[in-house]
Structure formats: structure tokens, C-alpha cells
Short mmCIF file of C-alpha atoms in Angstrom, two decimals:
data_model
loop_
_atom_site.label_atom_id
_atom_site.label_comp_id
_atom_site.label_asym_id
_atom_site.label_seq_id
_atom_site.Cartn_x
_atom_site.Cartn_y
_atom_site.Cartn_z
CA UNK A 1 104.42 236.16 -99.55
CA UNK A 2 107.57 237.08 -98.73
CA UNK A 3 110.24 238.20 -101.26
CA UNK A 4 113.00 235.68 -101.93
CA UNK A 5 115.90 236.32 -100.53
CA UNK A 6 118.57 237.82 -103.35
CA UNK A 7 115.90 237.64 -105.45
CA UNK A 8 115.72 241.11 -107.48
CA UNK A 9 114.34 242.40 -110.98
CA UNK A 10 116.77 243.15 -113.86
CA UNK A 11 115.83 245.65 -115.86
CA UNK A 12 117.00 244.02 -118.99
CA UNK A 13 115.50 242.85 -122.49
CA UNK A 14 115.49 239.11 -123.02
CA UNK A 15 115.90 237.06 -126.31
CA UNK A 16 114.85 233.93 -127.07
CA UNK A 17 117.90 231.20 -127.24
CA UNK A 18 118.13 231.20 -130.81
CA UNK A 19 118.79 233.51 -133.93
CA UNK A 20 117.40 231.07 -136.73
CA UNK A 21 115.57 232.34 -139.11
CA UNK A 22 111.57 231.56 -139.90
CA UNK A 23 112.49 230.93 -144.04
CA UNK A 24 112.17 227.50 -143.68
CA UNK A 25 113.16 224.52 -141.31
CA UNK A 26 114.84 221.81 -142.70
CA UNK A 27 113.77 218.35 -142.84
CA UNK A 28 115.11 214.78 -142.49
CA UNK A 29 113.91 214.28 -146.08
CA UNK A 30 115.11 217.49 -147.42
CA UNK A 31 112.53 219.37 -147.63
CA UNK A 32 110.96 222.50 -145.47
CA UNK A 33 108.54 222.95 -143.94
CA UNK A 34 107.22 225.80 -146.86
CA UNK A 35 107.27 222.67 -149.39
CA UNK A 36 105.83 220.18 -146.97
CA UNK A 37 101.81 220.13 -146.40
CA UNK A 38 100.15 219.04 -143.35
CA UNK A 39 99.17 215.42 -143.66
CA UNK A 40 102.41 214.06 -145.37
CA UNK A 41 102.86 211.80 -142.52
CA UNK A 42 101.46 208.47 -142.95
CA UNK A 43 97.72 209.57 -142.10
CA UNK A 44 97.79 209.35 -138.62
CA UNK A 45 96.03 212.00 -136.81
CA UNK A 46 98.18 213.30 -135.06
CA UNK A 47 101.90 214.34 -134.81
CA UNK A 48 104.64 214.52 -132.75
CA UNK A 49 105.66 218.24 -130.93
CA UNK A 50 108.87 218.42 -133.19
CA UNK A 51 106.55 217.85 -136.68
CA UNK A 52 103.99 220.13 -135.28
CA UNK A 53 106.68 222.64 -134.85
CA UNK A 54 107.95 222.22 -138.75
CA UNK A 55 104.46 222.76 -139.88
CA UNK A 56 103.78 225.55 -137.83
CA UNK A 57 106.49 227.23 -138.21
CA UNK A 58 107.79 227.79 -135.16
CA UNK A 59 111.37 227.33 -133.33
CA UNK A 60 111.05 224.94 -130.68
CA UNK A 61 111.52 227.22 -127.88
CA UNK A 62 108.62 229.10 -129.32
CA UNK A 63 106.72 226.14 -129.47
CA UNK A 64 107.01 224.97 -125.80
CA UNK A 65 105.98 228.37 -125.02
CA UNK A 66 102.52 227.78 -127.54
CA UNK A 67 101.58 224.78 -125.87
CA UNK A 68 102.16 226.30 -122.32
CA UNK A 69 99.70 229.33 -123.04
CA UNK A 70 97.63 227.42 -124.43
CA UNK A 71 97.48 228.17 -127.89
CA UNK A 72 98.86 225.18 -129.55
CA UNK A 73 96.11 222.70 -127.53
CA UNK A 74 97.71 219.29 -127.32
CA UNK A 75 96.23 215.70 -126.59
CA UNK A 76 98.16 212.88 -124.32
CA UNK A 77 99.72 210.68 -126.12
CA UNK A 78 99.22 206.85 -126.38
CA UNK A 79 100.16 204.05 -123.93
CA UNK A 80 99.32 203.89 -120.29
CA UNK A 81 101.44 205.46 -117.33
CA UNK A 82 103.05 203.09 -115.41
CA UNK A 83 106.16 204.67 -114.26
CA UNK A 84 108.65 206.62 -114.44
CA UNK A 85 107.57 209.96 -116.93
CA UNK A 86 110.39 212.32 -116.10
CA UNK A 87 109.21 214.51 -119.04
CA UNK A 88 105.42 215.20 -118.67
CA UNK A 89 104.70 218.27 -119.11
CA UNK A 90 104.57 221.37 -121.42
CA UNK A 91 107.84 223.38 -120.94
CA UNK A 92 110.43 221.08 -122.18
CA UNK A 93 112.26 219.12 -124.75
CA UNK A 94 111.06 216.12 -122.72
CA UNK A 95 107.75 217.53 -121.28
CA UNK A 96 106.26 217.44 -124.80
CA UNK A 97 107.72 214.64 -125.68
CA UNK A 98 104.35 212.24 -124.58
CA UNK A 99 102.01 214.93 -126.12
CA UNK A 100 100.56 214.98 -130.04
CA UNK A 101 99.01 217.82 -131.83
CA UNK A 102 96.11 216.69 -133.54
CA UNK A 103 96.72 217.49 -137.73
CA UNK A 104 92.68 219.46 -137.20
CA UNK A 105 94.68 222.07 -134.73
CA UNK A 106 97.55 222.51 -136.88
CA UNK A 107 94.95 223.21 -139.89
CA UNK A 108 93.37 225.70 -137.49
CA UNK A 109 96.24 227.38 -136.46
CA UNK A 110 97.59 227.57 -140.27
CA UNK A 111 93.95 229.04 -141.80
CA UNK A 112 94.78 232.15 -139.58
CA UNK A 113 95.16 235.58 -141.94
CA UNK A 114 98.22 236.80 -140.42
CA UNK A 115 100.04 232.79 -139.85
CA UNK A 116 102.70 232.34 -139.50
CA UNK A 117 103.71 236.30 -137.61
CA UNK A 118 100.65 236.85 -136.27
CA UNK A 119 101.11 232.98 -134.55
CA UNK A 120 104.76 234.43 -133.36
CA UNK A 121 103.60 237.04 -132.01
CA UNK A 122 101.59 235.24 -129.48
CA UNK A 123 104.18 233.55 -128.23
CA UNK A 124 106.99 236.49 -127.74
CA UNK A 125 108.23 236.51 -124.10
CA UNK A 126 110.18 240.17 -123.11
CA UNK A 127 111.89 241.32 -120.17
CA UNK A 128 111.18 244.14 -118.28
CA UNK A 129 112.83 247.00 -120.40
CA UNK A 130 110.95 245.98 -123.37
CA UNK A 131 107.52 245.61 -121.60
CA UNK A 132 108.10 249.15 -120.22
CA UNK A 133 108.26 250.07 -123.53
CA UNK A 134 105.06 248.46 -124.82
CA UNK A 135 103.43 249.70 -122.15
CA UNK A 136 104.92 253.46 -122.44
CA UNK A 137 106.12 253.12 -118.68
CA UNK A 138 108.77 253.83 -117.16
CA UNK A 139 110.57 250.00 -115.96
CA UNK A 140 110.02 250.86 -112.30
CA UNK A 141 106.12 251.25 -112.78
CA UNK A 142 106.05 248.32 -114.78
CA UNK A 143 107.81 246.53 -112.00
CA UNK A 144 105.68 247.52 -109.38
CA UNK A 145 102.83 246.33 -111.76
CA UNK A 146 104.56 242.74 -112.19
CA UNK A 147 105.30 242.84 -107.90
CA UNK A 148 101.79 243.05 -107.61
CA UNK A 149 100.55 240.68 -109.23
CA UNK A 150 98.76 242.64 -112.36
CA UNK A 151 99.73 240.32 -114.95
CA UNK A 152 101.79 237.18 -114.57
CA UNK A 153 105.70 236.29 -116.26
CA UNK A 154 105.64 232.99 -118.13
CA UNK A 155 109.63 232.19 -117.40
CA UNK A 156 112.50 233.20 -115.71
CA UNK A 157 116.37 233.08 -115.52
CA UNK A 158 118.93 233.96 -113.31
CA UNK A 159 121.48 236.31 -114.46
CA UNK A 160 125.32 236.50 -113.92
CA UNK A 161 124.42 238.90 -111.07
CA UNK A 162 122.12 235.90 -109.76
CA UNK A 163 119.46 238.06 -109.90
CA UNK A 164 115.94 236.94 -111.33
CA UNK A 165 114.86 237.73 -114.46
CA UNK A 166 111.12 237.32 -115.72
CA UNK A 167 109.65 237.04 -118.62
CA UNK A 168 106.34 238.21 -120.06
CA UNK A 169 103.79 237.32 -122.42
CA UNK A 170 104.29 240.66 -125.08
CA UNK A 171 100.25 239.59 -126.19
CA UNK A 172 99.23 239.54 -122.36
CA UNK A 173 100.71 243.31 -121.84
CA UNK A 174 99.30 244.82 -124.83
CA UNK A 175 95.93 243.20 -123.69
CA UNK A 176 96.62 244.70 -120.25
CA UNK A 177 97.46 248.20 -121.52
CA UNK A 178 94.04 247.81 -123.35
CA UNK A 179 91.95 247.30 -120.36
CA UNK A 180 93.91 249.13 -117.43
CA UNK A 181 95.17 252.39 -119.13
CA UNK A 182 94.73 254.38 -116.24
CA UNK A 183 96.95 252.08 -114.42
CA UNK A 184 99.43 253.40 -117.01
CA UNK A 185 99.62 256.94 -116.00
CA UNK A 186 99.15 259.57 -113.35
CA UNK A 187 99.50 258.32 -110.06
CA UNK A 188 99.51 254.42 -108.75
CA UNK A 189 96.42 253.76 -106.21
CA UNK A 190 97.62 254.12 -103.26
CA UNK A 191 97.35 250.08 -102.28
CA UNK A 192 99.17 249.37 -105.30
CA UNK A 193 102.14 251.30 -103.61
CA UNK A 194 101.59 250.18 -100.32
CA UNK A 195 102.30 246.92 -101.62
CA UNK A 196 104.54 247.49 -104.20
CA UNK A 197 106.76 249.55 -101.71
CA UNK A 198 106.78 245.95 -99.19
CA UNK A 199 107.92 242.88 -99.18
CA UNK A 200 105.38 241.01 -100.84
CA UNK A 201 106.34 239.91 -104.69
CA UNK A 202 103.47 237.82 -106.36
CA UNK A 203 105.84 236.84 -109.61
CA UNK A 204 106.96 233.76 -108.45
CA UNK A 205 103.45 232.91 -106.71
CA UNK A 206 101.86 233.60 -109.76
CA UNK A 207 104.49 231.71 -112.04
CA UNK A 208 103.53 228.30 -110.16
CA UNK A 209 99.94 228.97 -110.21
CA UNK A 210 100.54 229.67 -114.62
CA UNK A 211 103.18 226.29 -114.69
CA UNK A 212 100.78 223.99 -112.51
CA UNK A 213 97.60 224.81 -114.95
CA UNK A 214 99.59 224.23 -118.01
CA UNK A 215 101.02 220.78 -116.39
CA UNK A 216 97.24 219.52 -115.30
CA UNK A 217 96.42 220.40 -118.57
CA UNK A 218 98.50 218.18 -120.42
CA UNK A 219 97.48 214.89 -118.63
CA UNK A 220 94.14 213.71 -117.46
CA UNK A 221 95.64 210.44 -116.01
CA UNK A 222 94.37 211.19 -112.25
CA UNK A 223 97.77 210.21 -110.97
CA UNK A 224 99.91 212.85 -113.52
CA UNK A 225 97.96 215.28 -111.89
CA UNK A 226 97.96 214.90 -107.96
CA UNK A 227 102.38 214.19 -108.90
CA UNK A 228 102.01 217.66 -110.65
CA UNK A 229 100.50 219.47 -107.44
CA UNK A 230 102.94 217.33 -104.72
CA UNK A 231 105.69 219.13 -106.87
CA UNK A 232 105.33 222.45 -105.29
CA UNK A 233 105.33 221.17 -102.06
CA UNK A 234 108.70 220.22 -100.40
CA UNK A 235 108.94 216.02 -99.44
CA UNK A 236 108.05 217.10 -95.78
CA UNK A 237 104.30 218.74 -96.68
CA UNK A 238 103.81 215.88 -99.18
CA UNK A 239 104.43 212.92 -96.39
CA UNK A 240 102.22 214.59 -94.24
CA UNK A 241 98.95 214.65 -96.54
CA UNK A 242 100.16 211.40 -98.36
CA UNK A 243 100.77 209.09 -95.14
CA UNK A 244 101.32 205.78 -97.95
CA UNK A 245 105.27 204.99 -98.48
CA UNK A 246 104.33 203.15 -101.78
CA UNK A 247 102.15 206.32 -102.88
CA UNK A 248 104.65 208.99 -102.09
CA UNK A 249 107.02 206.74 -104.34
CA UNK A 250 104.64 206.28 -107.04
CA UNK A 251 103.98 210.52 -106.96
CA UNK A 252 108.05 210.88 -107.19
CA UNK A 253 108.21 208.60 -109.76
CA UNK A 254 105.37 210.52 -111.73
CA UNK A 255 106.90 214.06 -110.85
CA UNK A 256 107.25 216.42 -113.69
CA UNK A 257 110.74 217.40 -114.66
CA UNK A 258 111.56 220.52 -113.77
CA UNK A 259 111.86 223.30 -116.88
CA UNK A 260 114.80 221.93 -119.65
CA UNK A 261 115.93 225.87 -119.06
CA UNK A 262 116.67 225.92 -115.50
CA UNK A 263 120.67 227.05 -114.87
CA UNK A 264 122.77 225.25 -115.03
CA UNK A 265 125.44 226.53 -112.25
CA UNK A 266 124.81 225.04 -108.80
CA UNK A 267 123.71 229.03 -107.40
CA UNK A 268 121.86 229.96 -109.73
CA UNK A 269 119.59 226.30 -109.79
CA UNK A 270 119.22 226.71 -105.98
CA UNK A 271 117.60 230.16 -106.97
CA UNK A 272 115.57 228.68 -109.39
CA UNK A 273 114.73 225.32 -107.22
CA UNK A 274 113.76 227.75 -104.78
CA UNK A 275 111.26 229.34 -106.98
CA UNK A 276 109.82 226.23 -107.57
CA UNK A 277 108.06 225.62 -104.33
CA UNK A 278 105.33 227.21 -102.49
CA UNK A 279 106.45 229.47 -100.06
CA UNK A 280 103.76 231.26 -98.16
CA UNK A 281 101.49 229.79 -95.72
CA UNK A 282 98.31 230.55 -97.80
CA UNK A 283 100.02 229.55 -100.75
CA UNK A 284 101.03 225.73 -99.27
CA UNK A 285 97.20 225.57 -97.23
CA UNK A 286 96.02 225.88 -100.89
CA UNK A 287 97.89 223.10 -102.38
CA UNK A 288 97.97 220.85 -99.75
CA UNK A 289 93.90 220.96 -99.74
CA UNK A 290 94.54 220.35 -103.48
CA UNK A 291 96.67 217.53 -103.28
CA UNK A 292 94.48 216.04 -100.79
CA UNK A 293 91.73 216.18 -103.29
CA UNK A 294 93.42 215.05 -106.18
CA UNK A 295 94.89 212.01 -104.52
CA UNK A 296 91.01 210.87 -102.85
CA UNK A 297 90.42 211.14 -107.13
CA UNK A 298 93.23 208.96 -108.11
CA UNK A 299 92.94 205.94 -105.27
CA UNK A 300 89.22 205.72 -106.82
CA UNK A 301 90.84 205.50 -110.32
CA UNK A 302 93.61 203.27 -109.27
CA UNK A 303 95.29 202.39 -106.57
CA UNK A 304 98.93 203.05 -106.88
CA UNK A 305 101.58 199.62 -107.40
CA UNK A 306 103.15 198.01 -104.76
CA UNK A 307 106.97 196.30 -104.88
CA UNK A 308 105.49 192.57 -105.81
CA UNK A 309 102.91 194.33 -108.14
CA UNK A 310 99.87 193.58 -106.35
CA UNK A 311 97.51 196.44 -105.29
CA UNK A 312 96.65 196.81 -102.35
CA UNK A 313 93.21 198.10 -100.51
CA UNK A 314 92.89 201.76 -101.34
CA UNK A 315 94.29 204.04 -98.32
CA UNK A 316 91.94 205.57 -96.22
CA UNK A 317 90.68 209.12 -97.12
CA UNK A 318 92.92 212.09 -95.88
CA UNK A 319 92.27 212.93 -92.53
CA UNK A 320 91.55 216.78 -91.99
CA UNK A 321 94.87 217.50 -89.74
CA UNK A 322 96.94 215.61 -92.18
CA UNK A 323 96.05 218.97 -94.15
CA UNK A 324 97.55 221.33 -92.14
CA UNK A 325 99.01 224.76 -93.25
CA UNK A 326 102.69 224.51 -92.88
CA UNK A 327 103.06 220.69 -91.27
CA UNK A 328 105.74 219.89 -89.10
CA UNK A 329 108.29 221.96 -91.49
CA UNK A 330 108.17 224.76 -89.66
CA UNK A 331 106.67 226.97 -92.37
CA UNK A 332 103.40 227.24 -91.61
CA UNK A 333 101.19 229.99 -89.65
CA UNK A 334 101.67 229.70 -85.91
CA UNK A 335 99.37 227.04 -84.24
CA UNK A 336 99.31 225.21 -86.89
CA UNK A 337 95.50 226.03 -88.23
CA UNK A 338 93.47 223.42 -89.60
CA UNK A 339 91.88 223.41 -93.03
CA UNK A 340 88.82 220.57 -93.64
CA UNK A 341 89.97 217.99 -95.87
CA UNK A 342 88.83 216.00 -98.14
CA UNK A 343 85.59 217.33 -99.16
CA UNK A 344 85.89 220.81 -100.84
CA UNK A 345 86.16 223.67 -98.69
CA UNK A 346 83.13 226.29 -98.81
CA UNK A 347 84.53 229.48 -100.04
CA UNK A 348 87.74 228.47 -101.14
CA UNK A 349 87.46 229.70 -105.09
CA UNK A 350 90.36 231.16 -105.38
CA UNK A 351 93.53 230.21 -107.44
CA UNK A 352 96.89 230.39 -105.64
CA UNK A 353 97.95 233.07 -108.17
CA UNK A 354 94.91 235.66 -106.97
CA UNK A 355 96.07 239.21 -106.00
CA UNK A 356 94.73 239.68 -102.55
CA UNK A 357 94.07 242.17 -99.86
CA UNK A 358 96.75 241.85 -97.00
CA UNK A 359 96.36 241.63 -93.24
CA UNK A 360 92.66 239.95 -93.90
CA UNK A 361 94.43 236.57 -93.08
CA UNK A 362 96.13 237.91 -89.55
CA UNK A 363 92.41 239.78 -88.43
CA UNK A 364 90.37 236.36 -89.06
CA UNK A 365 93.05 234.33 -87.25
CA UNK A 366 92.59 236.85 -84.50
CA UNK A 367 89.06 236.68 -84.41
CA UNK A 368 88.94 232.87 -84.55
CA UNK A 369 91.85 232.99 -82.23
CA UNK A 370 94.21 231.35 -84.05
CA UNK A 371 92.23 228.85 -86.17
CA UNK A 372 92.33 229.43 -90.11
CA UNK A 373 88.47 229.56 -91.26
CA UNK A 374 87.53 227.22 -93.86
CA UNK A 375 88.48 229.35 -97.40
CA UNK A 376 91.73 230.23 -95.67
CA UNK A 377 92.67 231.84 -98.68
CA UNK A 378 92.89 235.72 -98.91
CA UNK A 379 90.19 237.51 -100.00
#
């Protein structure tokens, strides 16, 4: 992958957007959430995000973040989908506003010893300077840890300097300085900086591959899903593996909004739109494959509504060159290799996120002369 163009690490310590305290949120009723016990809500079984934030404690931004690692597990909430969701999803104000928290997760979360720190501690997010410091690096090794894809950020922002600036799980480090301490001093291996030392930066590869689990997660509705996967792929690679006008509209319609902190300023949203999409060839083959998949899964589920609301005969399957790495966009690996579409490709296990050997793509094109092998994905 190559490295986004002024895209750069700043070595600085982030905060969360907020400097509340944890003594006590305030209710409409006037109570807190330290006087209020779970189940004071008319019995149902489940709450809404901003309730299950009260009774766990937890500011909202650290909340999002719960749901999006996984810790907080959510369930979809009621009514069908037929249209427009602009918010689905677990990294916003909106996204979790069609998910409940069932009241037997909130009990689970509050029986914990150490609730309500040891539940904030989960869900801290730092910046480089500060992971350096749990680690006991110095930032540029941690950085050249991060560019290679040894553990994953969880969010970004751009900075006044519009440079990029990720964030990190503070639980996923100290896990990582558990199992890789020799990674943590003495010399790097040397492919670790080989490819730390080119142009190849796996953080925002790896920060799709983290944002599209957490979004498939928080719908099983077939066609939530396939929208969630067409979102990292620009309109052009979506109308090639979705050849249906009335699908491609019912997939935008569907498509999750982006994150409620993306910037604001026209430069530094093109940055972040930017990050947004796939950008290497291996990266798109994947999810184009994917999407092709997915969508075969939700024509057999239902097929999606047309202008007079009739629905029509289901679309034929994908063909296999509608999957092609790169399309007519331009983007793709020369020739235009095809991947088999739509049954699952043989070898293909890998997640787009994967850490992978380089130049094992270019010596298999070479010795297929130019065609991608099926499991085009590096290895």
C-alpha cells in the first residue's frame, strides 16, 4: 500500500473530547446514574445507547468506542430496514442510534471487580507519545511498529498541520508489550525495517479492516452489510460488481455514515475521506470479491425495491470479470487480473488488515504472466 500523500504521524498525546467528570451523570429525572439501578426503565429488555451509557458509566465518546471494540456487545434494534439509515453503525451519535444494549450485558459489565475504572480503561485511546511511553519506546520505534502493521489505531484526526493523527487502544498495547517484548528492545528484525524504512503504511489499511468488522457486526440485515463493504470502494468499483441501477441506489441509500468525528474543514475531510477508501490493489481485489459475495447473500434474502415498489426478478449472479482488481478506475494492477467470483475463492483467508510479505504479489503475477491467482491476497 502506498503511503498517502501528506499523510504523516504526529508525535503527540491525544485526549478524549471531553473533561467531565465520572461522579455522576445527570438525568432527565434528576437523578444519576450512582442513584439509578439498572432496570428502572419500564421493564423492557433492553435500552437505548444513551441509557446504557448512564448506567455504565461512561461518557459517550467512551461509549462509541466500547461498542466498536467490542466490549459493550449490542443487538439491532426493532423495525425493518427499508431505507434510508444514514446512522448504522457503531462510531457515532447516529450509528448507535438503531442499536440496544440488552439490561443482561449491562449487569455483566457492572458485576466486574474493578467497574466502573477497570471498564474505562478498556476503552482509553492514546496517541503516539503516550503509547511510546507504555511501551518504554522511544515514539519512532513505536511508529515503525504502528507502519507495520503490529497492532492496529482505532481513530484518527487530522491536525492543524493536516497531518494524521492515530489513535490506539492503551489495553491492545499493554497486551502487545506482553507478548512481543523483544520487539521492544535491541534491534528491529531486519524486515521490520525494510518496511518500516518504505513506503508502505498499514494504519489506514488496517483502520478499515477494524471499522468494517465493527459495522457488519452491528447489523445482520444481509443488505446493511453488503452497503457496509460497497463503502470502501469508490462509486466506480461498486458499479462494476453491482451492474443493477436500482441496487446501487438501494446500497447508497443503506451506506453507513461516515464517523460523527471526521473534520470538519474542507482539507482536512478530503484527508480523512481519503482514508476512507481502499487504496491498494490487493486491498480493493479483497473487497470487491467480498461485496460480490455479500450481495449473491442479500438478492436470496430480498431483492432490493424498485421506483413503483414492485420487486423485480433477482439479478443474475456476479459474473467473474465484473470482479476485477482495480475496474475501469484506473487503480488496479496492470492487465487488469481476474479474481473468480461468486463462489469463495480457495485460499483467500486472509483479512484485508493482514501484515504481509511484499513482492510475493509481483513474482506470482510474473509467473502466471500477469494473471492474479485465485487467493490474490498476500501471503
Amino acid at each position: 500500500m502506498t503511503k498517502h500523500e501528506g499523510v504523516t504521524e504526529q508525535h503527540g498525546t491525544s485526549t478524549h473530547d471531553g473533561t467531565s467528570t465520572h461522579d455522576g451523570i445527570s438525568t432527565h429525572d434528576g437523578t444519576t446514574t450512582h442513584d439509578r439501578k439498572p432496570g428502572q426503565d419500564g421493564g423492557s429488555p433492553t435500552v437505548a445507547p444513551a441509557r446504557a451509557a448512564e448506567e455504565l458509566e461512561l461518557r459517550r465518546d467512551e461509549f462509541q468506542l466500547a461498542v466498536q471494540l467490542g466490549i459493550v456487545r449490542t443487538v439491532p434494534g426493532q423495525g425493518p430496514v427499508t431505507g434510508s439509515v444514514p446512522g448504522t453503525g457503531p462510531d457515532g451519535t447516529g450509528g448507535t442510534g438503531r442499536l440496544r444494549v440488552h439490561r443482561r450485558e449491562i449487569e455483566r459489565l457492572r458485576a466486574a471487580p474493578d467497574f466502573p475504572d477497570g471498564l474505562r480503561d478498556r476503552v482509553r485511546v492514546v496517541g503516539s507519545a503516550e503509547g511510546a511511553r507504555l511501551l518504554g519506546v522511544t515514539p519512532t520505534r513505536f511508529t515503525r511498529l504502528a507502519r507495520t502493521g503490529h497492532f492496529s489505531p482505532l481513530r484518527f484526526y487530522v491536525n492543524r498541520y493536516r497531518s494524521v493523527v492515530w489513535l490506539y487502544p492503551a489495553a491492545e498495547l499493554a497486551e502487545f508489550a506482553l507478548n512481543h517484548p523483544g520487539l521492544l528492545s535491541g534491534r528491529l528484525p531486519l524486515d521490520v525495517r525494510t518496511d518500516a524504512d518504505g513506503y508502505e503504511d498499514w494504519r489506514p489499511r488496517n483502520w478499515r479492516a477494524r471499522r468494517l468488522g465493527a459495522l457488519l457486526r452491528a447489523s445482520e440485515d444481509p443488505w446493511v452489510r453488503t452497503a457496509a463493504i460497497a463503502s470502501l470502494l469508490d462509486p466506480l468499483q461498486v458499479a462494476e460488481v453491482v451492474d443493477d441501477p436500482y441496487e446501487r441506489v438501494y446500497l447508497d441509500r443503506l451506506r453507513p455514515a461516515p464517523p460523527p468525528w471526521r473534520p470538519a474543514g474542507p482539507t482536512a475531510r478530503e484527508i480523512a475521506d481519503r482514508l476512507m477508501l481502499a487504496d491498494d490493489p490487493d486491498e480493493i481485489l479483497w473487497h470487491r470479491m467480498s461485496l460480490a459475495l455479500s450481495l449473491d447473500e442479500a438478492r436470496a434474502d430480498r431483492h432490493a425495491p424498485r421506483p413503483d415498489g414492485r420487486t423485480g426478478a433477482a439479478p443474475a449472479a456476479v459474473r467473474p470479470e465484473a470482479v476485477r482488481a482495480g475496474g475501469g478506475s484506473g487503480t488496479g494492477p496492470a492487465g487488469g487480473a481476474l479474481a473468480l467470483a461468486p463462489g469463495r475463492p480457495v485460499g483467500v483467508t486472509r483479512p484485508p488488515g493482514r501484515r504481509t510479505r511484499r513482492g510475493l504479489l509481483d513474482r506470482l503475477r510474473r509467473r502466471k504472466g500477469g494473471a492474479l491467482p485465485v487467493g490474490g491476497d498476500r501471503s
